[in-house]
């Protein structure tokens, strides 16, 4: 996976993607890779979320440092 794809995953999460399934469909990557990126962002305290159901809908979403990170990378203005 490229850094661009990882940033695209984080951008979709930031802008309110509702599930892992939605992100994987839009990015065109397997669910396992999407989960890995989100897991890495979670371990760095950029985001926090819970999932429910088989399509892993996001609940209790918090985007602590994600906005600042995406601005630093030039992904959002």
Coordinates of C-alpha atoms in Angstrom, one line a residue:
X1 CA 0.0 0.0 0.0
X2 CA 1.2 3.5 -0.8
X3 CA 1.3 6.5 1.5
X4 CA -1.2 8.1 -0.8
X5 CA -3.7 5.3 -0.2
X6 CA -3.2 5.5 3.6
X7 CA -3.8 9.2 3.6
X8 CA -6.9 8.7 1.4
X9 CA -8.2 6.3 4.1
X10 CA -7.6 8.8 6.8
X11 CA -9.2 11.6 4.8
X12 CA -12.3 9.5 4.3
X13 CA -12.5 8.7 8.0
X14 CA -12.0 12.4 8.8
X15 CA -14.8 13.5 6.5
X16 CA -17.3 11.1 8.1
X17 CA -17.1 7.7 6.4
X18 CA -19.6 5.5 8.3
X19 CA -17.9 2.1 8.0
X20 CA -14.8 0.2 7.1
X21 CA -16.8 -1.2 4.2
X22 CA -17.5 2.2 2.8
X23 CA -13.8 3.2 3.0
X24 CA -12.6 -0.1 1.3
X25 CA -15.1 0.4 -1.5
X26 CA -14.0 4.0 -2.2
X27 CA -10.3 3.4 -1.9
X28 CA -10.2 0.0 -3.6
X29 CA -8.2 -1.8 -1.0
X30 CA -9.0 -4.9 1.0
X31 CA -10.7 -4.5 4.4
X32 CA -7.6 -5.8 6.2
X33 CA -5.4 -3.0 4.8
X34 CA -8.0 -0.4 5.7
X35 CA -8.2 -1.8 9.3
X36 CA -4.4 -1.7 9.5
X37 CA -4.2 2.0 8.6
X38 CA -6.9 2.8 11.1
X39 CA -5.3 0.7 13.7
X40 CA -2.0 2.6 13.2
X41 CA -3.7 5.9 13.5
X42 CA -5.4 4.7 16.6
X43 CA -2.1 3.6 18.2
X44 CA -0.7 7.1 17.5
X45 CA -3.8 8.7 19.2
X46 CA -4.8 10.4 16.0
X47 CA -8.3 8.8 16.2
X48 CA -10.4 6.7 18.4
X49 CA -13.6 4.7 17.5
X50 CA -15.6 1.6 18.2
X51 CA -17.2 -0.6 15.6
X52 CA -20.4 -2.6 15.5
X53 CA -22.1 -5.1 13.2
X54 CA -20.4 -7.1 10.5
X55 CA -19.7 -4.2 8.2
X56 CA -17.9 -2.5 11.0
X57 CA -20.0 0.7 11.3
X58 CA -18.1 3.4 13.2
X59 CA -19.5 4.6 16.6
X60 CA -18.0 6.8 19.3
X61 CA -15.7 8.5 16.8
X62 CA -13.1 10.9 18.1
X63 CA -10.6 12.5 15.7
X64 CA -8.2 14.0 18.3
X65 CA -5.1 14.9 16.2
X66 CA -6.2 13.8 12.8
X67 CA -7.1 17.3 11.5
X68 CA -3.7 18.7 12.4
X69 CA -2.0 15.6 10.8
X70 CA -3.9 15.9 7.6
X71 CA -3.2 19.7 7.4
X72 CA 0.5 19.0 7.9
X73 CA 0.4 16.6 5.0
X74 CA -1.5 19.1 2.8
X75 CA -4.5 16.8 2.5
X76 CA -7.0 19.3 3.8
X77 CA -6.8 23.1 3.9

